[in-house]
Amino acid sequence: MFSIAIFDHRQNQVILARDRAGEKPLYYSINNKSLRFSSELKGLFEDKTVKRNINLESFDKYLAWGYVPGNDSIIKHVHKLSSGHFLKFDLSSGRSKISKYWSLPEFDFNSTLSFNDIVDKCESILEDSVSRQLTSSDVPVGVLLSGGVDSSIITAFASRKQKNVNTFTITFPGYKKYDESSHSRLISNYFDTNHHEIEASKVDVDILKKLSHQFDEPIIDSSMIPTYMVSNEIKKYCKVAIGGDGGDELFGGYSTYSRFLQLEKLQFLPYWSRTFLSIASNILLPNGFKGKNWLTSINCNLENFIPVPNSPFNLSERKKLLNNFLKTNMHKEQRKINFDSRYDIIQKATRLDFYNYLQEDILVKVDRASMLCSLEMRSPFLDYRLIEFAFKSIPSKFKVDHTSKKIILKALCKRILPKEFDFKRKQGFSIPLSSWFKEDPNWRSFYFDIMNSKDSIFNIEFVNNLYNDQFKGRINSEKLFGLLMFELWRKKYFINI
């Protein structure tokens, strides 16, 4: 993982480059034949000539997708260097050129590898990746252990290399649904790790200010809160930590992939009937109704587009939220496909997630939260050898089907994890955010103070209804979080709309 800048004195040029998976950020701006670059957007803000004007198209994508995809940033005329690319800037002429040095390999339709061959290869590469990332550090290394498939496999391989590996998990006493301690404890006991359970008994709402100031571009992902908290605790014991990021995208771990298969089966229905159901669902079902996003995307043309799963705000919501402020370039909740026409829906979706959700949400969250604690976070699943093998040689049927996910990784789990391990569990890094908003008066007052302020850009009636609808059973906490984080970020850095 890297983002680097090289000054070539002989050629009088600057070369910027970013790692294959986009683990490390790199922002740049080219204006009047001059180049500005930084690993942080707020680094560019230190240059007073950089105008802090919002990119309205990126802002719309933030609300529709939960993050800003692609090489644009949320600030106009500031870009992100795409992963696997390098930029050459000629200091004499002011000319620049961006080139790609790496991309996901094409799938090998002629591969003859058996299921067991693939499991063997994954075990070999992943074990070596974990070993390298442990031994390449001259300081103690910890492992984030949730007790799920990815982190448990990482712990297993780390324990083969070192004794008494430090493992960490976070719990929320009083919220049993979010307590992963029994699952992580099972793995810890089996591999005899030096386990640390971090209790987050109370989370002060001020943590939102700290995180919104740290994140260069806001993202709608509240799991940044536990990521920061566990990073802050790990720092007391280790300077480097290893996590399981990338496993879902490489091996088909998200429940959305099974739903895409279901949507694909419904393509046989006449387009008019799917369109009617989509429109009716959008009109009749209230915002925050579980499953609404999937019903409204039933008419998506899966040959050319894939729906954005769990879109924070649909098109009609964004129009109300912004008082029709964005009159043009508003995006539907779907992503354009530019892959081989022979690829099935799983190959398309996992590749899209690798380039988008993984890079612009997951890795941003992990990098910013860990760096805020001066902790280096490493991801063995993002070893380029494993990435290339997963996308080139593993067919979709060995990743996910209608009833199972991470088929290959679960087969690996059966080899190396205890028999009692729960293969069906998929918790994620979740927090009781809805309960905090509804039950904690500090979170409630903070929300209304920020969202009802005179300079808020959002429709006050809409944001108030969004909060109150929680008590009617609507799932709106992530939306509340996304609006709060944007407003806190915008006000902190004096962003112009």
PDB file of N, CA and C in Angstrom, residues 44-124:
ATOM      1  N   LEU A  44      -4.416  20.252   0.958  1.00  0.00           N
ATOM      2  CA  LEU A  44      -4.572  21.204  -0.149  1.00  0.00           C
ATOM      3  C   LEU A  44      -5.256  22.482   0.321  1.00  0.00           C
ATOM      4  N   PHE A  45      -6.112  22.376   1.308  1.00  0.00           N
ATOM      5  CA  PHE A  45      -6.805  23.558   1.824  1.00  0.00           C
ATOM      6  C   PHE A  45      -5.843  24.556   2.472  1.00  0.00           C
ATOM      7  N   GLU A  46      -4.668  24.081   2.845  1.00  0.00           N
ATOM      8  CA  GLU A  46      -3.672  24.991   3.422  1.00  0.00           C
ATOM      9  C   GLU A  46      -3.179  25.999   2.387  1.00  0.00           C
ATOM     10  N   ASP A  47      -3.329  25.646   1.112  1.00  0.00           N
ATOM     11  CA  ASP A  47      -3.010  26.584   0.031  1.00  0.00           C
ATOM     12  C   ASP A  47      -4.245  27.450  -0.186  1.00  0.00           C
ATOM     13  N   LYS A  48      -4.160  28.701   0.124  1.00  0.00           N
ATOM     14  CA  LYS A  48      -5.326  29.586   0.082  1.00  0.00           C
ATOM     15  C   LYS A  48      -5.825  29.844  -1.340  1.00  0.00           C
ATOM     16  N   THR A  49      -5.031  29.485  -2.350  1.00  0.00           N
ATOM     17  CA  THR A  49      -5.495  29.675  -3.723  1.00  0.00           C
ATOM     18  C   THR A  49      -6.424  28.552  -4.175  1.00  0.00           C
ATOM     19  N   VAL A  50      -6.486  27.476  -3.410  1.00  0.00           N
ATOM     20  CA  VAL A  50      -7.388  26.370  -3.737  1.00  0.00           C
ATOM     21  C   VAL A  50      -8.793  26.734  -3.271  1.00  0.00           C
ATOM     22  N   LYS A  51      -9.701  26.883  -4.216  1.00  0.00           N
ATOM     23  CA  LYS A  51     -11.062  27.286  -3.875  1.00  0.00           C
ATOM     24  C   LYS A  51     -11.842  26.106  -3.309  1.00  0.00           C
ATOM     25  N   ARG A  52     -12.594  26.379  -2.259  1.00  0.00           N
ATOM     26  CA  ARG A  52     -13.319  25.314  -1.567  1.00  0.00           C
ATOM     27  C   ARG A  52     -14.779  25.264  -2.042  1.00  0.00           C
ATOM     28  N   ASN A  53     -14.946  25.055  -3.327  1.00  0.00           N
ATOM     29  CA  ASN A  53     -16.281  24.987  -3.914  1.00  0.00           C
ATOM     30  C   ASN A  53     -16.705  23.536  -4.082  1.00  0.00           C
ATOM     31  N   ILE A  54     -17.937  23.244  -3.709  1.00  0.00           N
ATOM     32  CA  ILE A  54     -18.422  21.873  -3.772  1.00  0.00           C
ATOM     33  C   ILE A  54     -18.617  21.443  -5.221  1.00  0.00           C
ATOM     34  N   ASN A  55     -18.277  20.197  -5.505  1.00  0.00           N
ATOM     35  CA  ASN A  55     -18.581  19.583  -6.788  1.00  0.00           C
ATOM     36  C   ASN A  55     -20.000  19.020  -6.681  1.00  0.00           C
ATOM     37  N   LEU A  56     -20.956  19.684  -7.333  1.00  0.00           N
ATOM     38  CA  LEU A  56     -22.363  19.331  -7.145  1.00  0.00           C
ATOM     39  C   LEU A  56     -22.683  17.918  -7.622  1.00  0.00           C
ATOM     40  N   GLU A  57     -22.041  17.479  -8.676  1.00  0.00           N
ATOM     41  CA  GLU A  57     -22.271  16.115  -9.163  1.00  0.00           C
ATOM     42  C   GLU A  57     -21.755  15.094  -8.151  1.00  0.00           C
ATOM     43  N   SER A  58     -20.593  15.357  -7.569  1.00  0.00           N
ATOM     44  CA  SER A  58     -20.044  14.465  -6.547  1.00  0.00           C
ATOM     45  C   SER A  58     -20.901  14.489  -5.285  1.00  0.00           C
ATOM     46  N   PHE A  59     -21.423  15.665  -4.941  1.00  0.00           N
ATOM     47  CA  PHE A  59     -22.295  15.795  -3.781  1.00  0.00           C
ATOM     48  C   PHE A  59     -23.552  14.946  -3.949  1.00  0.00           C
ATOM     49  N   ASP A  60     -24.101  14.945  -5.148  1.00  0.00           N
ATOM     50  CA  ASP A  60     -25.276  14.129  -5.422  1.00  0.00           C
ATOM     51  C   ASP A  60     -24.947  12.642  -5.283  1.00  0.00           C
ATOM     52  N   LYS A  61     -23.777  12.248  -5.767  1.00  0.00           N
ATOM     53  CA  LYS A  61     -23.368  10.843  -5.642  1.00  0.00           C
ATOM     54  C   LYS A  61     -23.142  10.472  -4.177  1.00  0.00           C
ATOM     55  N   TYR A  62     -22.631  11.404  -3.397  1.00  0.00           N
ATOM     56  CA  TYR A  62     -22.454  11.157  -1.961  1.00  0.00           C
ATOM     57  C   TYR A  62     -23.792  10.786  -1.328  1.00  0.00           C
ATOM     58  N   LEU A  63     -24.832  11.526  -1.650  1.00  0.00           N
ATOM     59  CA  LEU A  63     -26.144  11.265  -1.071  1.00  0.00           C
ATOM     60  C   LEU A  63     -26.773   9.995  -1.635  1.00  0.00           C
ATOM     61  N   ALA A  64     -26.502   9.701  -2.911  1.00  0.00           N
ATOM     62  CA  ALA A  64     -27.101   8.541  -3.567  1.00  0.00           C
ATOM     63  C   ALA A  64     -26.347   7.248  -3.285  1.00  0.00           C
ATOM     64  N   TRP A  65     -25.025   7.341  -3.143  1.00  0.00           N
ATOM     65  CA  TRP A  65     -24.193   6.150  -2.996  1.00  0.00           C
ATOM     66  C   TRP A  65     -23.612   5.993  -1.585  1.00  0.00           C
ATOM     67  N   GLY A  66     -23.470   7.100  -0.872  1.00  0.00           N
ATOM     68  CA  GLY A  66     -22.848   7.051   0.446  1.00  0.00           C
ATOM     69  C   GLY A  66     -21.379   7.415   0.421  1.00  0.00           C
ATOM     70  N   TYR A  67     -20.842   7.669  -0.772  1.00  0.00           N
ATOM     71  CA  TYR A  67     -19.443   8.058  -0.946  1.00  0.00           C
ATOM     72  C   TYR A  67     -19.311   8.671  -2.334  1.00  0.00           C
ATOM     73  N   VAL A  68     -18.144   9.267  -2.614  1.00  0.00           N
ATOM     74  CA  VAL A  68     -17.887   9.852  -3.930  1.00  0.00           C
ATOM     75  C   VAL A  68     -17.021   8.877  -4.725  1.00  0.00           C
ATOM     76  N   PRO A  69     -17.576   8.251  -5.768  1.00  0.00           N
ATOM     77  CA  PRO A  69     -16.800   7.271  -6.539  1.00  0.00           C
ATOM     78  C   PRO A  69     -15.924   7.939  -7.592  1.00  0.00           C
ATOM     79  N   GLY A  70     -15.026   7.138  -8.173  1.00  0.00           N
ATOM     80  CA  GLY A  70     -14.226   7.614  -9.297  1.00  0.00           C
ATOM     81  C   GLY A  70     -13.087   8.530  -8.897  1.00  0.00           C
ATOM     82  N   ASN A  71     -12.523   9.226  -9.887  1.00  0.00           N
ATOM     83  CA  ASN A  71     -11.353  10.065  -9.620  1.00  0.00           C
ATOM     84  C   ASN A  71     -11.709  11.510  -9.288  1.00  0.00           C
ATOM     85  N   ASP A  72     -13.005  11.846  -9.287  1.00  0.00           N
ATOM     86  CA  ASP A  72     -13.406  13.165  -8.813  1.00  0.00           C
ATOM     87  C   ASP A  72     -13.459  13.177  -7.295  1.00  0.00           C
ATOM     88  N   SER A  73     -13.357  14.347  -6.722  1.00  0.00           N
ATOM     89  CA  SER A  73     -13.548  14.480  -5.274  1.00  0.00           C
ATOM     90  C   SER A  73     -14.787  15.321  -5.039  1.00  0.00           C
ATOM     91  N   ILE A  74     -15.120  15.541  -3.802  1.00  0.00           N
ATOM     92  CA  ILE A  74     -16.296  16.331  -3.479  1.00  0.00           C
ATOM     93  C   ILE A  74     -16.032  17.829  -3.664  1.00  0.00           C
ATOM     94  N   ILE A  75     -14.766  18.194  -3.893  1.00  0.00           N
ATOM     95  CA  ILE A  75     -14.379  19.581  -4.149  1.00  0.00           C
ATOM     96  C   ILE A  75     -14.120  19.773  -5.647  1.00  0.00           C
ATOM     97  N   LYS A  76     -14.678  20.829  -6.205  1.00  0.00           N
ATOM     98  CA  LYS A  76     -14.521  21.119  -7.627  1.00  0.00           C
ATOM     99  C   LYS A  76     -13.048  21.370  -7.972  1.00  0.00           C
ATOM    100  N   HIS A  77     -12.594  20.782  -9.058  1.00  0.00           N
ATOM    101  CA  HIS A  77     -11.224  20.940  -9.588  1.00  0.00           C
ATOM    102  C   HIS A  77     -10.157  20.240  -8.739  1.00  0.00           C
ATOM    103  N   VAL A  78     -10.586  19.423  -7.784  1.00  0.00           N
ATOM    104  CA  VAL A  78      -9.646  18.580  -7.041  1.00  0.00           C
ATOM    105  C   VAL A  78      -9.991  17.126  -7.347  1.00  0.00           C
ATOM    106  N   HIS A  79      -8.966  16.326  -7.627  1.00  0.00           N
ATOM    107  CA  HIS A  79      -9.193  14.947  -8.052  1.00  0.00           C
ATOM    108  C   HIS A  79      -8.463  13.971  -7.135  1.00  0.00           C
ATOM    109  N   LYS A  80      -8.913  12.724  -7.203  1.00  0.00           N
ATOM    110  CA  LYS A  80      -8.199  11.621  -6.570  1.00  0.00           C
ATOM    111  C   LYS A  80      -7.483  10.849  -7.681  1.00  0.00           C
ATOM    112  N   LEU A  81      -6.227  10.544  -7.479  1.00  0.00           N
ATOM    113  CA  LEU A  81      -5.535   9.691  -8.438  1.00  0.00           C
ATOM    114  C   LEU A  81      -6.107   8.286  -8.285  1.00  0.00           C
ATOM    115  N   SER A  82      -6.565   7.704  -9.374  1.00  0.00           N
ATOM    116  CA  SER A  82      -7.191   6.376  -9.313  1.00  0.00           C
ATOM    117  C   SER A  82      -6.169   5.320  -8.906  1.00  0.00           C
ATOM    118  N   SER A  83      -6.649   4.298  -8.235  1.00  0.00           N
ATOM    119  CA  SER A  83      -5.771   3.198  -7.844  1.00  0.00           C
ATOM    120  C   SER A  83      -5.160   2.552  -9.084  1.00  0.00           C
ATOM    121  N   GLY A  84      -3.934   2.062  -8.940  1.00  0.00           N
ATOM    122  CA  GLY A  84      -3.270   1.409 -10.065  1.00  0.00           C
ATOM    123  C   GLY A  84      -2.873   2.357 -11.179  1.00  0.00           C
ATOM    124  N   HIS A  85      -2.812   3.650 -10.897  1.00  0.00           N
ATOM    125  CA  HIS A  85      -2.449   4.655 -11.906  1.00  0.00           C
ATOM    126  C   HIS A  85      -1.253   5.495 -11.436  1.00  0.00           C
ATOM    127  N   PHE A  86      -0.590   6.134 -12.387  1.00  0.00           N
ATOM    128  CA  PHE A  86       0.431   7.124 -12.050  1.00  0.00           C
ATOM    129  C   PHE A  86       0.258   8.342 -12.942  1.00  0.00           C
ATOM    130  N   LEU A  87       0.665   9.482 -12.429  1.00  0.00           N
ATOM    131  CA  LEU A  87       0.536  10.756 -13.139  1.00  0.00           C
ATOM    132  C   LEU A  87       1.914  11.354 -13.332  1.00  0.00           C
ATOM    133  N   LYS A  88       2.209  11.789 -14.554  1.00  0.00           N
ATOM    134  CA  LYS A  88       3.451  12.513 -14.833  1.00  0.00           C
ATOM    135  C   LYS A  88       3.116  13.968 -15.114  1.00  0.00           C
ATOM    136  N   PHE A  89       3.816  14.856 -14.413  1.00  0.00           N
ATOM    137  CA  PHE A  89       3.598  16.290 -14.601  1.00  0.00           C
ATOM    138  C   PHE A  89       4.919  16.942 -14.986  1.00  0.00           C
ATOM    139  N   ASP A  90       4.933  17.542 -16.172  1.00  0.00           N
ATOM    140  CA  ASP A  90       6.137  18.197 -16.684  1.00  0.00           C
ATOM    141  C   ASP A  90       6.206  19.620 -16.117  1.00  0.00           C
ATOM    142  N   LEU A  91       7.245  19.891 -15.331  1.00  0.00           N
ATOM    143  CA  LEU A  91       7.358  21.189 -14.663  1.00  0.00           C
ATOM    144  C   LEU A  91       7.702  22.318 -15.633  1.00  0.00           C
ATOM    145  N   SER A  92       8.252  21.974 -16.797  1.00  0.00           N
ATOM    146  CA  SER A  92       8.613  23.001 -17.774  1.00  0.00           C
ATOM    147  C   SER A  92       7.402  23.472 -18.576  1.00  0.00           C
ATOM    148  N   SER A  93       6.600  22.509 -19.013  1.00  0.00           N
ATOM    149  CA  SER A  93       5.469  22.850 -19.879  1.00  0.00           C
ATOM    150  C   SER A  93       4.142  22.941 -19.135  1.00  0.00           C
ATOM    151  N   GLY A  94       4.070  22.319 -17.959  1.00  0.00           N
ATOM    152  CA  GLY A  94       2.806  22.283 -17.229  1.00  0.00           C
ATOM    153  C   GLY A  94       1.856  21.223 -17.741  1.00  0.00           C
ATOM    154  N   ARG A  95       2.340  20.373 -18.663  1.00  0.00           N
ATOM    155  CA  ARG A  95       1.492  19.308 -19.197  1.00  0.00           C
ATOM    156  C   ARG A  95       1.516  18.088 -18.271  1.00  0.00           C
ATOM    157  N   SER A  96       0.409  17.352 -18.269  1.00  0.00           N
ATOM    158  CA  SER A  96       0.319  16.163 -17.421  1.00  0.00           C
ATOM    159  C   SER A  96      -0.266  15.001 -18.211  1.00  0.00           C
ATOM    160  N   LYS A  97       0.039  13.798 -17.770  1.00  0.00           N
ATOM    161  CA  LYS A  97      -0.490  12.587 -18.396  1.00  0.00           C
ATOM    162  C   LYS A  97      -0.708  11.533 -17.318  1.00  0.00           C
ATOM    163  N   ILE A  98      -1.876  10.919 -17.344  1.00  0.00           N
ATOM    164  CA  ILE A  98      -2.206   9.854 -16.390  1.00  0.00           C
ATOM    165  C   ILE A  98      -2.189   8.521 -17.123  1.00  0.00           C
ATOM    166  N   SER A  99      -1.516   7.537 -16.549  1.00  0.00           N
ATOM    167  CA  SER A  99      -1.413   6.205 -17.159  1.00  0.00           C
ATOM    168  C   SER A  99      -1.774   5.134 -16.141  1.00  0.00           C
ATOM    169  N   LYS A 100      -2.283   4.030 -16.645  1.00  0.00           N
ATOM    170  CA  LYS A 100      -2.628   2.886 -15.797  1.00  0.00           C
ATOM    171  C   LYS A 100      -1.475   1.889 -15.808  1.00  0.00           C
ATOM    172  N   TYR A 101      -1.051   1.442 -14.641  1.00  0.00           N
ATOM    173  CA  TYR A 101       0.002   0.436 -14.594  1.00  0.00           C
ATOM    174  C   TYR A 101      -0.522  -0.924 -14.132  1.00  0.00           C
ATOM    175  N   TRP A 102      -1.783  -0.956 -13.616  1.00  0.00           N
ATOM    176  CA  TRP A 102      -2.357  -2.222 -13.143  1.00  0.00           C
ATOM    177  C   TRP A 102      -3.869  -2.129 -13.145  1.00  0.00           C
ATOM    178  N   SER A 103      -4.518  -3.252 -13.408  1.00  0.00           N
ATOM    179  CA  SER A 103      -5.970  -3.348 -13.278  1.00  0.00           C
ATOM    180  C   SER A 103      -6.327  -4.801 -12.977  1.00  0.00           C
ATOM    181  N   LEU A 104      -7.559  -5.036 -12.598  1.00  0.00           N
ATOM    182  CA  LEU A 104      -7.990  -6.404 -12.335  1.00  0.00           C
ATOM    183  C   LEU A 104      -7.819  -7.249 -13.591  1.00  0.00           C
ATOM    184  N   PRO A 105      -7.328  -8.470 -13.454  1.00  0.00           N
ATOM    185  CA  PRO A 105      -7.153  -9.327 -14.633  1.00  0.00           C
ATOM    186  C   PRO A 105      -8.503  -9.786 -15.181  1.00  0.00           C
ATOM    187  N   GLU A 106      -8.519 -10.120 -16.460  1.00  0.00           N
ATOM    188  CA  GLU A 106      -9.719 -10.698 -17.050  1.00  0.00           C
ATOM    189  C   GLU A 106      -9.919 -12.113 -16.505  1.00  0.00           C
ATOM    190  N   PHE A 107     -11.159 -12.528 -16.407  1.00  0.00           N
ATOM    191  CA  PHE A 107     -11.428 -13.883 -15.917  1.00  0.00           C
ATOM    192  C   PHE A 107     -11.003 -14.915 -16.954  1.00  0.00           C
ATOM    193  N   ASP A 108     -10.381 -15.976 -16.470  1.00  0.00           N
ATOM    194  CA  ASP A 108      -9.919 -17.049 -17.350  1.00  0.00           C
ATOM    195  C   ASP A 108     -11.038 -18.082 -17.505  1.00  0.00           C
ATOM    196  N   PHE A 109     -11.771 -17.986 -18.626  1.00  0.00           N
ATOM    197  CA  PHE A 109     -12.885 -18.904 -18.856  1.00  0.00           C
ATOM    198  C   PHE A 109     -12.410 -20.323 -19.145  1.00  0.00           C
ATOM    199  N   ASN A 110     -11.122 -20.491 -19.428  1.00  0.00           N
ATOM    200  CA  ASN A 110     -10.583 -21.815 -19.763  1.00  0.00           C
ATOM    201  C   ASN A 110      -9.885 -22.487 -18.584  1.00  0.00           C
ATOM    202  N   SER A 111     -10.001 -21.907 -17.399  1.00  0.00           N
ATOM    203  CA  SER A 111      -9.336 -22.470 -16.232  1.00  0.00           C
ATOM    204  C   SER A 111      -9.866 -23.871 -15.928  1.00  0.00           C
ATOM    205  N   THR A 112      -8.960 -24.776 -15.579  1.00  0.00           N
ATOM    206  CA  THR A 112      -9.342 -26.158 -15.251  1.00  0.00           C
ATOM    207  C   THR A 112      -9.122 -26.469 -13.777  1.00  0.00           C
ATOM    208  N   LEU A 113      -8.926 -25.436 -12.958  1.00  0.00           N
ATOM    209  CA  LEU A 113      -8.694 -25.658 -11.537  1.00  0.00           C
ATOM    210  C   LEU A 113      -9.941 -26.233 -10.864  1.00  0.00           C
ATOM    211  N   SER A 114      -9.731 -27.234 -10.018  1.00  0.00           N
ATOM    212  CA  SER A 114     -10.840 -27.818  -9.271  1.00  0.00           C
ATOM    213  C   SER A 114     -11.132 -26.978  -8.032  1.00  0.00           C
ATOM    214  N   PHE A 115     -12.226 -27.283  -7.355  1.00  0.00           N
ATOM    215  CA  PHE A 115     -12.591 -26.584  -6.136  1.00  0.00           C
ATOM    216  C   PHE A 115     -11.477 -26.695  -5.102  1.00  0.00           C
ATOM    217  N   ASN A 116     -10.955 -27.892  -4.893  1.00  0.00           N
ATOM    218  CA  ASN A 116      -9.891 -28.097  -3.903  1.00  0.00           C
ATOM    219  C   ASN A 116      -8.593 -27.416  -4.319  1.00  0.00           C
ATOM    220  N   ASP A 117      -8.326 -27.385  -5.622  1.00  0.00           N
ATOM    221  CA  ASP A 117      -7.141 -26.661  -6.118  1.00  0.00           C
ATOM    222  C   ASP A 117      -7.221 -25.186  -5.715  1.00  0.00           C
ATOM    223  N   ILE A 118      -8.413 -24.614  -5.870  1.00  0.00           N
ATOM    224  CA  ILE A 118      -8.610 -23.193  -5.559  1.00  0.00           C
ATOM    225  C   ILE A 118      -8.462 -22.944  -4.071  1.00  0.00           C
ATOM    226  N   VAL A 119      -9.027 -23.812  -3.245  1.00  0.00           N
ATOM    227  CA  VAL A 119      -8.886 -23.660  -1.795  1.00  0.00           C
ATOM    228  C   VAL A 119      -7.421 -23.747  -1.400  1.00  0.00           C
ATOM    229  N   ASP A 120      -6.699 -24.705  -1.983  1.00  0.00           N
ATOM    230  CA  ASP A 120      -5.266 -24.861  -1.687  1.00  0.00           C
ATOM    231  C   ASP A 120      -4.494 -23.599  -2.043  1.00  0.00           C
ATOM    232  N   LYS A 121      -4.780 -23.050  -3.220  1.00  0.00           N
ATOM    233  CA  LYS A 121      -4.055 -21.865  -3.682  1.00  0.00           C
ATOM    234  C   LYS A 121      -4.363 -20.668  -2.799  1.00  0.00           C
ATOM    235  N   CYS A 122      -5.624 -20.492  -2.430  1.00  0.00           N
ATOM    236  CA  CYS A 122      -6.003 -19.379  -1.551  1.00  0.00           C
ATOM    237  C   CYS A 122      -5.310 -19.504  -0.201  1.00  0.00           C
ATOM    238  N   GLU A 123      -5.264 -20.710   0.338  1.00  0.00           N
ATOM    239  CA  GLU A 123      -4.612 -20.918   1.627  1.00  0.00           C
ATOM    240  C   GLU A 123      -3.126 -20.576   1.541  1.00  0.00           C
ATOM    241  N   SER A 124      -2.491 -20.986   0.464  1.00  0.00           N
ATOM    242  CA  SER A 124      -1.056 -20.746   0.299  1.00  0.00           C
ATOM    243  C   SER A 124      -0.742 -19.256   0.198  1.00  0.00           C
TER     244      SER A 124
END
